[in-house]
Coordinates of C-alpha atoms and ligand atoms in Angstrom, one line a residue:
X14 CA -61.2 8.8 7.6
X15 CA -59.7 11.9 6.9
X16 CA -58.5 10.6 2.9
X17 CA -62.3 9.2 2.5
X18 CA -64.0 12.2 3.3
X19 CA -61.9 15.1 2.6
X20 CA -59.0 14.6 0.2
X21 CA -60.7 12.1 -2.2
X22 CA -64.0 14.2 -2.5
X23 CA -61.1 17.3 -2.8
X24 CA -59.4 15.4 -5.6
X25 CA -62.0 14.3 -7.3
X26 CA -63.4 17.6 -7.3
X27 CA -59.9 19.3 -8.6
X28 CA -59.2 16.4 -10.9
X29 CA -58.0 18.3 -12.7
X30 CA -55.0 19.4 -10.9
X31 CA -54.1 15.7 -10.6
X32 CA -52.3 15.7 -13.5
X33 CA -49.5 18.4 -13.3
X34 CA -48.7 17.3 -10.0
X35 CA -48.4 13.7 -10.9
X36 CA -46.3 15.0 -13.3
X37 CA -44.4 17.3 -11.8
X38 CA -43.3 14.4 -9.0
X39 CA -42.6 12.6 -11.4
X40 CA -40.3 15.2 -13.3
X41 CA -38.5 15.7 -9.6
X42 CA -37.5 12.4 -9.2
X43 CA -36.0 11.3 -12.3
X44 CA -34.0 14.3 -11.8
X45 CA -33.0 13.3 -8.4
X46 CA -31.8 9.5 -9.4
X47 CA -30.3 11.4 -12.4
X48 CA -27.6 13.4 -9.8
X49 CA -27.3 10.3 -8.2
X50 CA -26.1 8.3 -11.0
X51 CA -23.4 11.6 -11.8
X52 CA -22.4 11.5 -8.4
X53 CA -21.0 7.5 -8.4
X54 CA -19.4 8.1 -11.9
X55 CA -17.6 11.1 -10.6
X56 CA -16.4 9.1 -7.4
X57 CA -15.4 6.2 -9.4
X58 CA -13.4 8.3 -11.9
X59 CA -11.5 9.6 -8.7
X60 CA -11.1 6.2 -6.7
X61 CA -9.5 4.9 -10.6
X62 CA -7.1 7.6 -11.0
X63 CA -3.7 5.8 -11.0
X64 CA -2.2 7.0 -7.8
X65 CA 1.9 6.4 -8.7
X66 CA 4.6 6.2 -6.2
X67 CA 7.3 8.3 -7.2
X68 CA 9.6 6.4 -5.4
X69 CA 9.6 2.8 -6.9
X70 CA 7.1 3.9 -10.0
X71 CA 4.4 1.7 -8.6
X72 CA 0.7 2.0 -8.9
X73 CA 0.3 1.8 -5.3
X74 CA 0.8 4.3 -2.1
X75 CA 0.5 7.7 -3.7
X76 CA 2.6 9.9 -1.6
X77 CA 1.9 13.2 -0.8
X78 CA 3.5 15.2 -3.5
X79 CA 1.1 13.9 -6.2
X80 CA -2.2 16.0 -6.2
X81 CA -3.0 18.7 -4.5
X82 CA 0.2 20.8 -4.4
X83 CA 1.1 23.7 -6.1
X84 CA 2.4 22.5 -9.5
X85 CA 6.2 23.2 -10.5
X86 CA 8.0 21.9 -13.6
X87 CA 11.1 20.1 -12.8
X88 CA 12.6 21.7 -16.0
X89 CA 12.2 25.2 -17.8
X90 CA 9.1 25.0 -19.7
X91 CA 11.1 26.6 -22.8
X92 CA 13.7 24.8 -22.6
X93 CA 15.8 24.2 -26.3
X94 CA 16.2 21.0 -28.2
X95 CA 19.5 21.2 -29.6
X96 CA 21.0 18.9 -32.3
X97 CA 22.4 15.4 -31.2
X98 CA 26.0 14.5 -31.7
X99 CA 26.3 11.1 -32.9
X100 CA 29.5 9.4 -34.6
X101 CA 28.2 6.0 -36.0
X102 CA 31.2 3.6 -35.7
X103 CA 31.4 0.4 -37.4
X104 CA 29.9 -2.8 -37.3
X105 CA 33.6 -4.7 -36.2
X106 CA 34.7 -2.5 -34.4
X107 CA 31.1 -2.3 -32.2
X108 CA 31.3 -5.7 -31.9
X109 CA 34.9 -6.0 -30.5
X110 CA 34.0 -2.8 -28.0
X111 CA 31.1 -4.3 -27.0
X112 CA 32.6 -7.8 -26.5
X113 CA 35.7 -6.0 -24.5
X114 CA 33.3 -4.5 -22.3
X115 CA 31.0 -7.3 -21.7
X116 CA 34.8 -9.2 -20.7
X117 CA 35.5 -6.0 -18.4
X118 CA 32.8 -6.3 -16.8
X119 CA 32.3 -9.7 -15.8
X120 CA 35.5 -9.7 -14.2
X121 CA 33.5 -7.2 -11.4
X122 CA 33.5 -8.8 -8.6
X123 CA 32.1 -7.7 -5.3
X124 CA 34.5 -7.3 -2.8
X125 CA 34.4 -7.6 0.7
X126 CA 38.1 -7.3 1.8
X127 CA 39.7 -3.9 1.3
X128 CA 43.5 -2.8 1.5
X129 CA 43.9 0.8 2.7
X130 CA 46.0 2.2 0.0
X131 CA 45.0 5.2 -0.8
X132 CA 43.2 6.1 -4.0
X133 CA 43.5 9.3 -6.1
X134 CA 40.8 11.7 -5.6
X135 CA 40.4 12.4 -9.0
X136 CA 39.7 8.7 -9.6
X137 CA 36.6 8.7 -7.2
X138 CA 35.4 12.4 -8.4
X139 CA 35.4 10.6 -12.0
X140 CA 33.5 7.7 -10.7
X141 CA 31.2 9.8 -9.4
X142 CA 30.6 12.0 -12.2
X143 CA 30.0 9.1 -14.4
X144 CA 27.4 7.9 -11.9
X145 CA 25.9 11.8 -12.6
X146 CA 25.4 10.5 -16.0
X147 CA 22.6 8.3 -15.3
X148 CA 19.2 8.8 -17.0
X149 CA 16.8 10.2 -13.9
X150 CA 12.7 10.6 -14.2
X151 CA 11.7 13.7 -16.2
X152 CA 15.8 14.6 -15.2
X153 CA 15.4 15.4 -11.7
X154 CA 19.2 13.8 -11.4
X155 CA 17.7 12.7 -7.3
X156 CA 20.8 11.4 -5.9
X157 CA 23.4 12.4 -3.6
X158 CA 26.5 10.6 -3.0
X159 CA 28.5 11.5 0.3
X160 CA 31.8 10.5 -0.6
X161 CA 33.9 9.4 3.4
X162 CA 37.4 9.4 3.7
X163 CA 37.4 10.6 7.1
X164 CA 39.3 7.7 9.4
X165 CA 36.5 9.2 12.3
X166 CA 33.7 9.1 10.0
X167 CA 34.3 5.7 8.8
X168 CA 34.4 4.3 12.5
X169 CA 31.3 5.8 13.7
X170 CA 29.7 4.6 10.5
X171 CA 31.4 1.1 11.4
X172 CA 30.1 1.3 14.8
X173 CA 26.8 2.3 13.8
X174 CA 26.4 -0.9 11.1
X175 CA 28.2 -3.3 12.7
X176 CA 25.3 -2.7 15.8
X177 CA 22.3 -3.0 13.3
X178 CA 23.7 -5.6 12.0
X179 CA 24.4 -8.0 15.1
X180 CA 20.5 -7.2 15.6
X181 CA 19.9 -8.1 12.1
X182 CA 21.7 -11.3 11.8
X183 CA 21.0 -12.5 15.4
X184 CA 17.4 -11.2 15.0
X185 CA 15.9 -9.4 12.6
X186 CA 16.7 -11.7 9.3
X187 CA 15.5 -15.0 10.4
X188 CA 16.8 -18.9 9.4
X189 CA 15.8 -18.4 5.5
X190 CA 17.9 -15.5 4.9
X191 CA 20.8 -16.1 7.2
X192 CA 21.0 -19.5 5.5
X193 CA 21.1 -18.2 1.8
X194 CA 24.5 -16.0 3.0
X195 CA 25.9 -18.8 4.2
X196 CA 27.8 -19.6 1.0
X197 CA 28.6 -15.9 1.0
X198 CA 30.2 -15.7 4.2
X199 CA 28.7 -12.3 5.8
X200 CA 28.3 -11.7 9.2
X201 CA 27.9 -8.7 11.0
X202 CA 31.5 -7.6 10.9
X203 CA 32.7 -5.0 8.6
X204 CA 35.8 -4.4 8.8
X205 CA 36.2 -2.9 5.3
X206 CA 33.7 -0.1 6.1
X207 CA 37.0 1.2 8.2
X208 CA 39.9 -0.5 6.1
X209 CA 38.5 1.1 2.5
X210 CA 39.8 4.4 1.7
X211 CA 36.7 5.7 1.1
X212 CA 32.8 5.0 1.7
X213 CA 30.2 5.9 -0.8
X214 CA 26.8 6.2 0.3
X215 CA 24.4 7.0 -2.1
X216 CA 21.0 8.7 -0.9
X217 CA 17.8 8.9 -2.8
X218 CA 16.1 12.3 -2.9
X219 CA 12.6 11.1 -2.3
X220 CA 11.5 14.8 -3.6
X221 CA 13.3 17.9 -4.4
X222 CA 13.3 21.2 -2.7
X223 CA 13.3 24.5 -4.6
X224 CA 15.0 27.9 -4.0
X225 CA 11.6 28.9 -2.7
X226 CA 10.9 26.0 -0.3
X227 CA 8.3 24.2 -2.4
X228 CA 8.9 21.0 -3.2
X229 CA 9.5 19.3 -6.6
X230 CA 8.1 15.6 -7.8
X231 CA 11.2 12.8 -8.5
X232 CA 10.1 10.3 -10.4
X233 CA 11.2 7.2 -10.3
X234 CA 13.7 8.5 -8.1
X235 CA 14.7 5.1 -6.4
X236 CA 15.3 3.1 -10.0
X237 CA 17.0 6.6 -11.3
X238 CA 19.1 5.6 -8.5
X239 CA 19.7 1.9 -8.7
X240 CA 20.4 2.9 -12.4
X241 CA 23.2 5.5 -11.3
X242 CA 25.1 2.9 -9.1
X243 CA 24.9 0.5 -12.0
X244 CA 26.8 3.0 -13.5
X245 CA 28.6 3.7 -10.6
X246 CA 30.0 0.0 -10.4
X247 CA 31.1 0.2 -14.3
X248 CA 32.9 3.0 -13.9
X249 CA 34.7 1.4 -10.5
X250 CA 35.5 -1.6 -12.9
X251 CA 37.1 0.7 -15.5
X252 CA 39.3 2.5 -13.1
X253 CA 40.9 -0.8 -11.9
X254 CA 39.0 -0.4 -8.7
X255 CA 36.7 -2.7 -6.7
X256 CA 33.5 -2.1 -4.6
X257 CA 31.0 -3.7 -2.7
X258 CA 27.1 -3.1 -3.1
X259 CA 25.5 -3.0 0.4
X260 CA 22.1 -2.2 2.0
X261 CA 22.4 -1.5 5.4
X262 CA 19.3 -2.6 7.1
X263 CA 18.1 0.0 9.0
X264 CA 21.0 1.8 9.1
X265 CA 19.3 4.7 7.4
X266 CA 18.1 7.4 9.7
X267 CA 21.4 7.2 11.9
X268 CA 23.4 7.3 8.8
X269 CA 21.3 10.4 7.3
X270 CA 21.5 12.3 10.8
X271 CA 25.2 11.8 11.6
X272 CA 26.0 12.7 7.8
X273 CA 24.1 15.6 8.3
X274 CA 21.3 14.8 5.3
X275 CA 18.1 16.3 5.0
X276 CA 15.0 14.6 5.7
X277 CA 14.3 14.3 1.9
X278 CA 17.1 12.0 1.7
X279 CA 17.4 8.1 2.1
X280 CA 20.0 6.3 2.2
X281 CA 19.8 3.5 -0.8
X282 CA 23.5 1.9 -0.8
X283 CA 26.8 1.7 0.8
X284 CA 29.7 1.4 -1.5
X285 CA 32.8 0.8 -0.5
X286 CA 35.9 1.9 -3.0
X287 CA 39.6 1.2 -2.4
X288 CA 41.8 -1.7 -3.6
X289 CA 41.5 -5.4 -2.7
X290 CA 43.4 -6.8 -0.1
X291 CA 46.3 -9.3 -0.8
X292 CA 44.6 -12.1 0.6
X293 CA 41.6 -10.9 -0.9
X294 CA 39.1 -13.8 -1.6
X295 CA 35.5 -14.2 -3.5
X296 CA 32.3 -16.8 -3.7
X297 CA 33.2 -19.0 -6.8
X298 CA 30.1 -18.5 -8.0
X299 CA 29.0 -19.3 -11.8
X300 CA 26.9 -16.4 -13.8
X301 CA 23.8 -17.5 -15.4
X302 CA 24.3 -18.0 -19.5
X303 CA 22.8 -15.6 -21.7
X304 CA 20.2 -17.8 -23.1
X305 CA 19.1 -18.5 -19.5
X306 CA 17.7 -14.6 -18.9
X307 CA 17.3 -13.5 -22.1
X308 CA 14.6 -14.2 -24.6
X309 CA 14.8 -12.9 -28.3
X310 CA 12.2 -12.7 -30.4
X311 CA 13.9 -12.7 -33.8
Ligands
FMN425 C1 20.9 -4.7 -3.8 C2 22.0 -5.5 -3.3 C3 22.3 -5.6 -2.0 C4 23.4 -6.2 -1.5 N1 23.7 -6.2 -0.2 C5 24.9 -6.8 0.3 C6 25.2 -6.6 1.6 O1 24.5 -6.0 2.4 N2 26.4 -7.2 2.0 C7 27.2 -7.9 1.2 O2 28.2 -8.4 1.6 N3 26.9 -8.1 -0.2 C8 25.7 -7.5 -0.6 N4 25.4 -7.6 -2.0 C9 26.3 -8.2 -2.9 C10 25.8 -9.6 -3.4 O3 25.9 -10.5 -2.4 C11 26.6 -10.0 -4.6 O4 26.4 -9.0 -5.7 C12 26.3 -11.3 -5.1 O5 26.7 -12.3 -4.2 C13 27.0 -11.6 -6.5 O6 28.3 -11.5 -6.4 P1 29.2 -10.6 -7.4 O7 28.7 -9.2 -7.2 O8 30.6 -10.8 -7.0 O9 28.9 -11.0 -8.8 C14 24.3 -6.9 -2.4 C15 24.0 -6.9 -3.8 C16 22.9 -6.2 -4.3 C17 22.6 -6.1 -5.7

């Protein structure tokens, strides 16, 4: 009633102000689905930022280092560039070197049974400086290696795997994996871990701390790692040494906390390094040929 008889007669009347305000709504919502559309491209550009895990290098799982902190280059921003040393050696004789080596190293072996004759400690403090020499993401170098020759140390570290692992082999591991270490032979005694003259356990620094308590990004820090006991290994093989890679499952935190670690550290490997045992035995197992995981494209 109240549109027939008052607004129509009104409009009609001011017809003439029919036309800004049409106009003027009209105006006001284009620019409303205008800031609409802005606002879904500007969330979209956020949800498709690549969110990296420093850790592994992955895509997924950002951690917490990545955005919002208060930025700190891992080196000196002005830092020099200094010529490269190179000495180009010869076609035979890289060749022969490299063949040498390749015959070097596939006589590593890992070793499981240990003699305790001791080992010089300039030998391991070698070893361990050639595992230094590892390339590192952005070269944040994020590893530690805690170097045991402590007859105490070792047994608590024994007593603390050898525990995990009974719950790991009796439990945790299930009939898939404890069948494909059959061939192996591992159980969940270690008696090398107290018969080795020393214990290497290499930590990954998941992130760095500065002087001033901030914290600094490793990237890649767990391949910079995996990288740095490949190197590691090498340079046990050179000195006439043998080692054993091992992960102990969940072995981590007690490890860290009776090694007195810091929470940005986790424990990546265990590396036993000390002679073989006489009776010293290995899996006869074959190495895959070269043609079988390598592909050339010529
Ligand atoms: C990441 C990784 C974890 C391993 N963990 C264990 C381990 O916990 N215990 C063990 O006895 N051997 C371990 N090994 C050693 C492998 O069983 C061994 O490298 C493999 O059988 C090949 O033998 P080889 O090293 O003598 O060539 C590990 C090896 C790697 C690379």
């Amino acid at each position: 009633m109240v549109f027939t008889k008052v607004i129509i007669p009104f409009l009609l009347q001011n017809y003439l102000l029919l036309i800004p305000t049409v106009l003027t709504i009209v105006f006001f919502r284009i620019q409303q689905q205008q800031r609409k559309k802005e606002s879904i491209l500007q969330q979209d550009t956020k949800l498709s930022k690549p969110k990296i895990n420093h850790e592994t290098g992955s895509g997924e799982n950002a951690d917490k280092n990545s955005d919002d902190e208060d930025i700190k280059p891992a080196l000196e921003e002005d830092l020099p560039h200094i010529p490269y040393t190179f000495q180009q050696i010869d076609e035979q004789t890289m060749i022969q070197r490299s063949k040498e080596f390749y015959q070097e190293m596939n006589k590593r072996r890992t070793l499981r049974f240990y003699s305790s004759q001791p080992v010089p400690k300039q030998v391991v403090e070698n070893i361990i400086r050639t595992a230094g020499t590892s390339p590192s993401g952005a070269h944040t170098e994020p590893w530690t290696y805690v170097i045991v020759s402590n007859q105490q140390l070792k047994s608590e570290i024994r007593n603390i795997i050898e525990n995990e692992e009974y719950i790991n082999y009796t439990q945790r591991m299930g009939d898939r994996w404890t069948t494909d270490l059959k061939p192996i032979k591992t159980d969940w005694n270690k008696p090398y871990l107290t018969e080795a003259p020393y214990l290497v356990l290499l930590f990954k620094q998941t992130y760095g701390l500065m002087p001033d308590g901030s914290r600094k990004v490793h990237y890649y820090n767990e391949i910079s790692c995996c990288i740095s006991a490949g190197l590691f290994l090498a340079a046990v093989q050179q000195a006439g040494l043998v080692t054993l890679t091992s992960t102990p499952l969940n072995c981590g935190p007690a490890l860290r906390s009776l090694l007195n670690r810091p929470e940005n550290e986790k424990l990546l490997m265990l590396l036993p390094l000390g002679y073989p045992s006489e009776d010293a035995t290995v899996p006869q197992l074959e190495r895959k040929p070269l043609l079988d995981f390598a592909v050339f494209h010529d």
